[in-house]
Amino acid sequence: MPALAGTPSDDVPEILATGRTDVTAIFVSMSSRHPEGRDADYLAWHSLDHRPEQYRLAGLRASLRVASTPACRAARAVSAARYDALDHVMTYFFADVAGLPDFAALGAAIKDAGRTPYLLPLVERGVYRLTGTRAAPRIKAGADVLPWWPATGVYLLVERGEAPASDLAEVAGVGGAWWAAGVAVEAPYASADTRGLQITYCFLDGDPVETAARLRPCLEKRWADGGVRPLLAAPFRTIVPYEWDRVVP
């Protein structure tokens, strides 16, 4: 990665004074591969039609879609039975959980308009409350803006218990991390109880598989300390627009 000049945003009060993230709620939808191998078709529809429409919502701040390739799956450090079928992760970042009813209403309206051809098999759906952020100083951009920072992918952690993930941003290939705690919400926003779980997004600028290997010693130490128990530790790649078959399970 190129060496960027200047002082990191998180060390410049004048930059931070102009605006901080107001994201508090993270909606996470986890799915498995399409049973007939139509993952690329699904990604094209979702990226060109469904996902852009979500920005009608006043409470939506950002979105992120990633997928697990065969190499990513082979590089998983942990994959409990609960998440073993997981290959696709779609994330929406909301200012508040109050934005979820409009989110559901929009989804229903799009479906009624005949624009939801099919869905990927659901693995788990849940909502999390943002509890911490950290950016690697080398990327200069602040932790507040990580969901908008160009990333090669994410390293996703789902753990039982809570522990800061700041030190993961010190690993080469990791630009920063956001972590969040599971909250209780009703259907259709959740398919499982995520209370007691923590989800962490390590935003990457290194190759996801290579970065996964570099993260392993740090993660093993994290889990040995006993504060959290891993359920999923896996790299994923971001979708390449108009090359829908480039990143598929």
Tab-separated table of C-alpha atoms in Angstrom:
chain	number	residue	atom	x	y	z
A	1	MET	CA	0.000	0.000	0.000
A	2	PRO	CA	1.241	3.551	-0.671
A	3	ALA	CA	2.658	5.526	2.242
A	4	LEU	CA	0.303	8.420	2.929
A	5	ALA	CA	1.558	11.730	4.323
A	6	GLY	CA	0.357	13.756	7.266
A	7	THR	CA	-1.225	13.261	10.665
A	8	PRO	CA	-3.975	10.621	11.099
A	9	SER	CA	-7.457	12.071	11.467
A	10	ASP	CA	-7.980	10.479	14.868
A	11	ASP	CA	-5.048	12.553	16.168
A	12	VAL	CA	-6.381	15.877	14.820
A	13	PRO	CA	-9.125	17.382	17.013
A	14	GLU	CA	-9.980	19.938	14.341
A	15	ILE	CA	-10.877	17.141	11.906
A	16	LEU	CA	-12.918	15.234	14.475
A	17	ALA	CA	-14.760	18.418	15.440
A	18	THR	CA	-16.267	18.637	11.966
A	19	GLY	CA	-18.181	15.375	12.340
A	20	ARG	CA	-18.282	11.969	14.018
A	21	THR	CA	-20.126	8.846	12.984
A	22	ASP	CA	-23.683	8.580	14.218
A	23	VAL	CA	-23.962	4.872	13.381
A	24	THR	CA	-25.278	2.971	16.383
A	25	ALA	CA	-27.061	-0.045	14.856
A	26	ILE	CA	-25.668	-2.680	12.489
A	27	PHE	CA	-28.021	-5.052	10.659
A	28	VAL	CA	-26.260	-8.230	9.536
A	29	SER	CA	-27.702	-10.773	7.117
A	30	MET	CA	-25.712	-13.986	6.656
A	31	SER	CA	-26.499	-16.426	3.857
A	32	SER	CA	-25.193	-19.597	2.284
A	33	ARG	CA	-24.387	-20.131	-1.403
A	34	HIS	CA	-27.217	-20.484	-3.901
A	35	PRO	CA	-28.285	-24.143	-4.133
A	36	GLU	CA	-28.083	-24.049	-7.953
A	37	GLY	CA	-24.884	-21.994	-8.167
A	38	ARG	CA	-26.604	-18.738	-9.168
A	39	ASP	CA	-24.553	-16.633	-6.774
A	40	ALA	CA	-23.255	-14.273	-9.492
A	41	ASP	CA	-26.789	-13.597	-10.765
A	42	TYR	CA	-27.909	-12.858	-7.225
A	43	LEU	CA	-24.999	-10.480	-6.602
A	44	ALA	CA	-25.775	-8.616	-9.841
A	45	TRP	CA	-29.437	-8.159	-8.883
A	46	HIS	CA	-28.688	-7.161	-5.324
A	47	SER	CA	-25.919	-4.731	-6.262
A	48	LEU	CA	-27.693	-3.084	-9.204
A	49	ASP	CA	-31.260	-3.002	-7.932
A	50	HIS	CA	-31.911	-3.843	-4.295
A	51	ARG	CA	-28.946	-2.311	-2.476
A	52	PRO	CA	-29.030	1.159	-4.121
A	53	GLU	CA	-32.721	1.537	-3.228
A	54	GLN	CA	-31.891	1.253	0.467
A	55	TYR	CA	-30.346	4.731	0.365
A	56	ARG	CA	-33.860	6.156	0.228
A	57	LEU	CA	-33.919	5.468	3.961
A	58	ALA	CA	-33.106	8.506	6.080
A	59	GLY	CA	-31.527	6.373	8.782
A	60	LEU	CA	-29.167	4.380	6.551
A	61	ARG	CA	-25.545	5.493	6.627
A	62	ALA	CA	-23.594	2.801	4.744
A	63	SER	CA	-23.727	-0.765	3.443
A	64	LEU	CA	-21.205	-3.507	2.753
A	65	ARG	CA	-21.437	-6.832	0.924
A	66	VAL	CA	-18.723	-9.485	1.069
A	67	ALA	CA	-18.440	-13.102	-0.006
A	68	SER	CA	-16.331	-16.119	0.868
A	69	THR	CA	-14.325	-17.691	-1.944
A	70	PRO	CA	-13.010	-21.270	-1.652
A	71	ALA	CA	-9.625	-19.837	-0.603
A	72	CYS	CA	-11.305	-17.675	2.037
A	73	ARG	CA	-13.215	-20.651	3.392
A	74	ALA	CA	-10.009	-22.685	3.629
A	75	ALA	CA	-8.390	-19.846	5.616
A	76	ARG	CA	-11.028	-19.748	8.375
A	77	ALA	CA	-9.548	-20.032	11.837
A	78	VAL	CA	-12.873	-20.983	13.446
A	79	SER	CA	-16.269	-21.934	12.026
A	80	ALA	CA	-18.801	-23.279	14.508
A	81	ALA	CA	-21.710	-25.335	13.195
A	82	ARG	CA	-23.941	-22.281	13.597
A	83	TYR	CA	-21.987	-20.477	10.851
A	84	ASP	CA	-20.434	-23.287	8.853
A	85	ALA	CA	-22.751	-22.780	5.850
A	86	LEU	CA	-22.026	-19.039	5.724
A	87	ASP	CA	-20.690	-17.693	2.412
A	88	HIS	CA	-22.369	-14.271	1.960
A	89	VAL	CA	-22.586	-11.365	4.427
A	90	MET	CA	-24.656	-8.249	3.793
A	91	THR	CA	-24.362	-5.426	6.320
A	92	TYR	CA	-26.357	-2.207	6.701
A	93	PHE	CA	-25.171	0.522	9.053
A	94	PHE	CA	-27.995	2.561	10.595
A	95	ALA	CA	-28.027	5.675	12.726
A	96	ASP	CA	-30.502	3.967	15.034
A	97	VAL	CA	-32.661	0.856	15.326
A	98	ALA	CA	-35.604	3.197	14.729
A	99	GLY	CA	-34.720	2.974	11.032
A	100	LEU	CA	-35.519	-0.748	10.847
A	101	PRO	CA	-39.325	-0.507	10.304
A	102	ASP	CA	-38.815	1.656	7.203
A	103	PHE	CA	-36.145	-0.814	6.068
A	104	ALA	CA	-38.669	-3.652	6.296
A	105	ALA	CA	-41.386	-1.600	4.590
A	106	LEU	CA	-39.085	-0.782	1.677
A	107	GLY	CA	-38.133	-4.428	1.270
A	108	ALA	CA	-41.806	-5.397	1.147
A	109	ALA	CA	-42.593	-2.693	-1.415
A	110	ILE	CA	-39.735	-3.813	-3.666
A	111	LYS	CA	-40.946	-7.399	-3.446
A	112	ASP	CA	-44.540	-6.363	-4.258
A	113	ALA	CA	-43.184	-4.572	-7.332
A	114	GLY	CA	-41.871	-7.897	-8.614
A	115	ARG	CA	-38.248	-7.000	-8.089
A	116	THR	CA	-37.134	-9.704	-5.651
A	117	PRO	CA	-36.502	-12.718	-7.887
A	118	TYR	CA	-35.079	-15.008	-5.216
A	119	LEU	CA	-33.152	-14.927	-1.957
A	120	LEU	CA	-30.090	-16.822	-0.836
A	121	PRO	CA	-30.675	-19.409	1.917
A	122	LEU	CA	-30.590	-17.661	5.266
A	123	VAL	CA	-27.969	-18.635	7.835
A	124	GLU	CA	-28.617	-15.924	10.418
A	125	ARG	CA	-30.005	-12.407	10.655
A	126	GLY	CA	-29.384	-10.095	13.598
A	127	VAL	CA	-28.832	-6.584	14.899
A	128	TYR	CA	-25.825	-5.307	16.807
A	129	ARG	CA	-25.036	-2.108	18.733
A	130	LEU	CA	-21.752	-0.418	17.805
A	131	THR	CA	-19.456	-0.406	20.831
A	132	GLY	CA	-15.979	0.432	19.518
A	133	THR	CA	-13.899	1.586	16.574
A	134	ARG	CA	-10.193	1.799	15.767
A	135	ALA	CA	-8.266	2.828	12.641
A	136	ALA	CA	-4.658	1.969	11.922
A	137	PRO	CA	-2.735	5.280	11.987
A	138	ARG	CA	-0.989	4.375	8.730
A	139	ILE	CA	-4.207	4.718	6.685
A	140	LYS	CA	-4.677	8.333	7.921
A	141	ALA	CA	-8.484	8.168	7.524
A	142	GLY	CA	-10.260	8.085	10.872
A	143	ALA	CA	-12.112	5.203	12.479
A	144	ASP	CA	-15.422	7.035	12.003
A	145	VAL	CA	-15.259	6.569	8.225
A	146	LEU	CA	-14.046	2.969	7.939
A	147	PRO	CA	-17.259	1.624	6.300
A	148	TRP	CA	-16.662	4.069	3.411
A	149	TRP	CA	-12.921	3.351	3.130
A	150	PRO	CA	-12.000	1.211	0.080
A	151	ALA	CA	-11.396	-2.289	1.398
A	152	THR	CA	-10.270	-5.509	-0.252
A	153	GLY	CA	-12.519	-7.365	2.135
A	154	VAL	CA	-13.148	-7.930	5.814
A	155	TYR	CA	-12.010	-10.397	8.408
A	156	LEU	CA	-15.181	-11.182	10.323
A	157	LEU	CA	-15.273	-12.330	13.932
A	158	VAL	CA	-18.302	-13.561	15.831
A	159	GLU	CA	-17.487	-14.240	19.461
A	160	ARG	CA	-19.358	-14.982	22.653
A	161	GLY	CA	-18.491	-12.333	25.210
A	162	GLU	CA	-17.156	-8.815	24.727
A	163	ALA	CA	-13.608	-7.528	24.341
A	164	PRO	CA	-12.108	-4.542	22.498
A	165	ALA	CA	-10.601	-5.362	19.112
A	166	SER	CA	-8.266	-2.367	18.907
A	167	ASP	CA	-5.102	-4.458	18.703
A	168	LEU	CA	-6.284	-6.180	15.526
A	169	ALA	CA	-5.778	-2.876	13.683
A	170	GLU	CA	-2.040	-3.232	14.331
A	171	VAL	CA	-1.769	-6.292	12.066
A	172	ALA	CA	-0.396	-5.678	8.572
A	173	GLY	CA	-3.215	-5.668	6.038
A	174	VAL	CA	-5.845	-4.473	8.542
A	175	GLY	CA	-6.875	-0.847	8.089
A	176	GLY	CA	-9.085	-0.748	11.162
A	177	ALA	CA	-11.909	-2.422	13.031
A	178	TRP	CA	-15.457	-1.834	14.196
A	179	TRP	CA	-16.998	-4.087	16.837
A	180	ALA	CA	-20.557	-4.335	18.117
A	181	ALA	CA	-22.660	-6.206	20.682
A	182	GLY	CA	-25.758	-8.217	19.862
A	183	VAL	CA	-29.122	-6.751	20.874
A	184	ALA	CA	-32.571	-8.250	21.226
A	185	VAL	CA	-34.915	-7.356	18.381
A	186	GLU	CA	-38.047	-8.998	17.041
A	187	ALA	CA	-38.633	-10.694	13.696
A	188	PRO	CA	-38.167	-9.930	10.832
A	189	TYR	CA	-34.975	-8.156	11.909
A	190	ALA	CA	-33.479	-11.172	13.677
A	191	SER	CA	-33.645	-14.912	13.119
A	192	ALA	CA	-31.620	-15.817	16.202
A	193	ASP	CA	-30.807	-14.415	19.616
A	194	THR	CA	-27.538	-12.472	19.300
A	195	ARG	CA	-27.455	-11.269	22.893
A	196	GLY	CA	-24.107	-12.090	24.433
A	197	LEU	CA	-22.391	-12.113	21.037
A	198	GLN	CA	-19.898	-9.620	19.635
A	199	ILE	CA	-19.316	-9.105	15.920
A	200	THR	CA	-16.103	-7.493	14.671
A	201	TYR	CA	-15.323	-6.195	11.192
A	202	CYS	CA	-11.629	-5.881	10.399
A	203	PHE	CA	-11.531	-3.722	7.261
A	204	LEU	CA	-8.688	-4.916	5.045
A	205	ASP	CA	-6.312	-3.411	2.496
A	206	GLY	CA	-4.198	-6.550	2.280
A	207	ASP	CA	-5.112	-9.764	0.550
A	208	PRO	CA	-7.831	-11.305	2.770
A	209	VAL	CA	-6.330	-14.795	2.785
A	210	GLU	CA	-2.796	-13.590	3.474
A	211	THR	CA	-4.041	-11.197	6.151
A	212	ALA	CA	-5.963	-14.058	7.758
A	213	ALA	CA	-2.674	-15.885	8.281
A	214	ARG	CA	-1.080	-12.795	9.848
A	215	LEU	CA	-4.054	-12.348	12.165
A	216	ARG	CA	-3.941	-15.902	13.493
A	217	PRO	CA	-1.307	-15.390	16.268
A	218	CYS	CA	-3.086	-12.270	17.538
A	219	LEU	CA	-6.416	-14.094	17.568
A	220	GLU	CA	-5.013	-17.128	19.359
A	221	LYS	CA	-3.677	-14.853	22.090
A	222	ARG	CA	-7.026	-13.045	22.256
A	223	TRP	CA	-8.918	-16.313	22.766
A	224	ALA	CA	-6.344	-17.712	25.189
A	225	ASP	CA	-6.990	-14.753	27.479
A	226	GLY	CA	-10.497	-16.140	28.032
A	227	GLY	CA	-12.526	-12.965	27.610
A	228	VAL	CA	-14.238	-14.119	24.445
A	229	ARG	CA	-14.940	-17.477	22.813
A	230	PRO	CA	-14.800	-17.638	19.010
A	231	LEU	CA	-17.707	-18.898	16.923
A	232	LEU	CA	-16.503	-17.562	13.568
A	233	ALA	CA	-13.175	-16.138	12.402
A	234	ALA	CA	-13.097	-15.844	8.640
A	235	PRO	CA	-11.872	-13.686	5.750
A	236	PHE	CA	-14.253	-12.408	3.074
A	237	ARG	CA	-13.707	-10.456	-0.139
A	238	THR	CA	-15.616	-7.397	-1.305
A	239	ILE	CA	-17.713	-7.724	-4.447
A	240	VAL	CA	-16.205	-6.392	-7.683
A	241	PRO	CA	-18.897	-4.387	-9.554
A	242	TYR	CA	-19.768	-5.787	-12.985
A	243	GLU	CA	-17.499	-8.764	-12.397
A	244	TRP	CA	-20.126	-10.611	-10.402
A	245	ASP	CA	-18.574	-14.034	-10.928
A	246	ARG	CA	-15.146	-12.918	-9.709
A	247	VAL	CA	-15.942	-13.300	-6.001
A	248	VAL	CA	-18.281	-16.219	-5.477
A	249	PRO	CA	-18.266	-19.273	-3.204
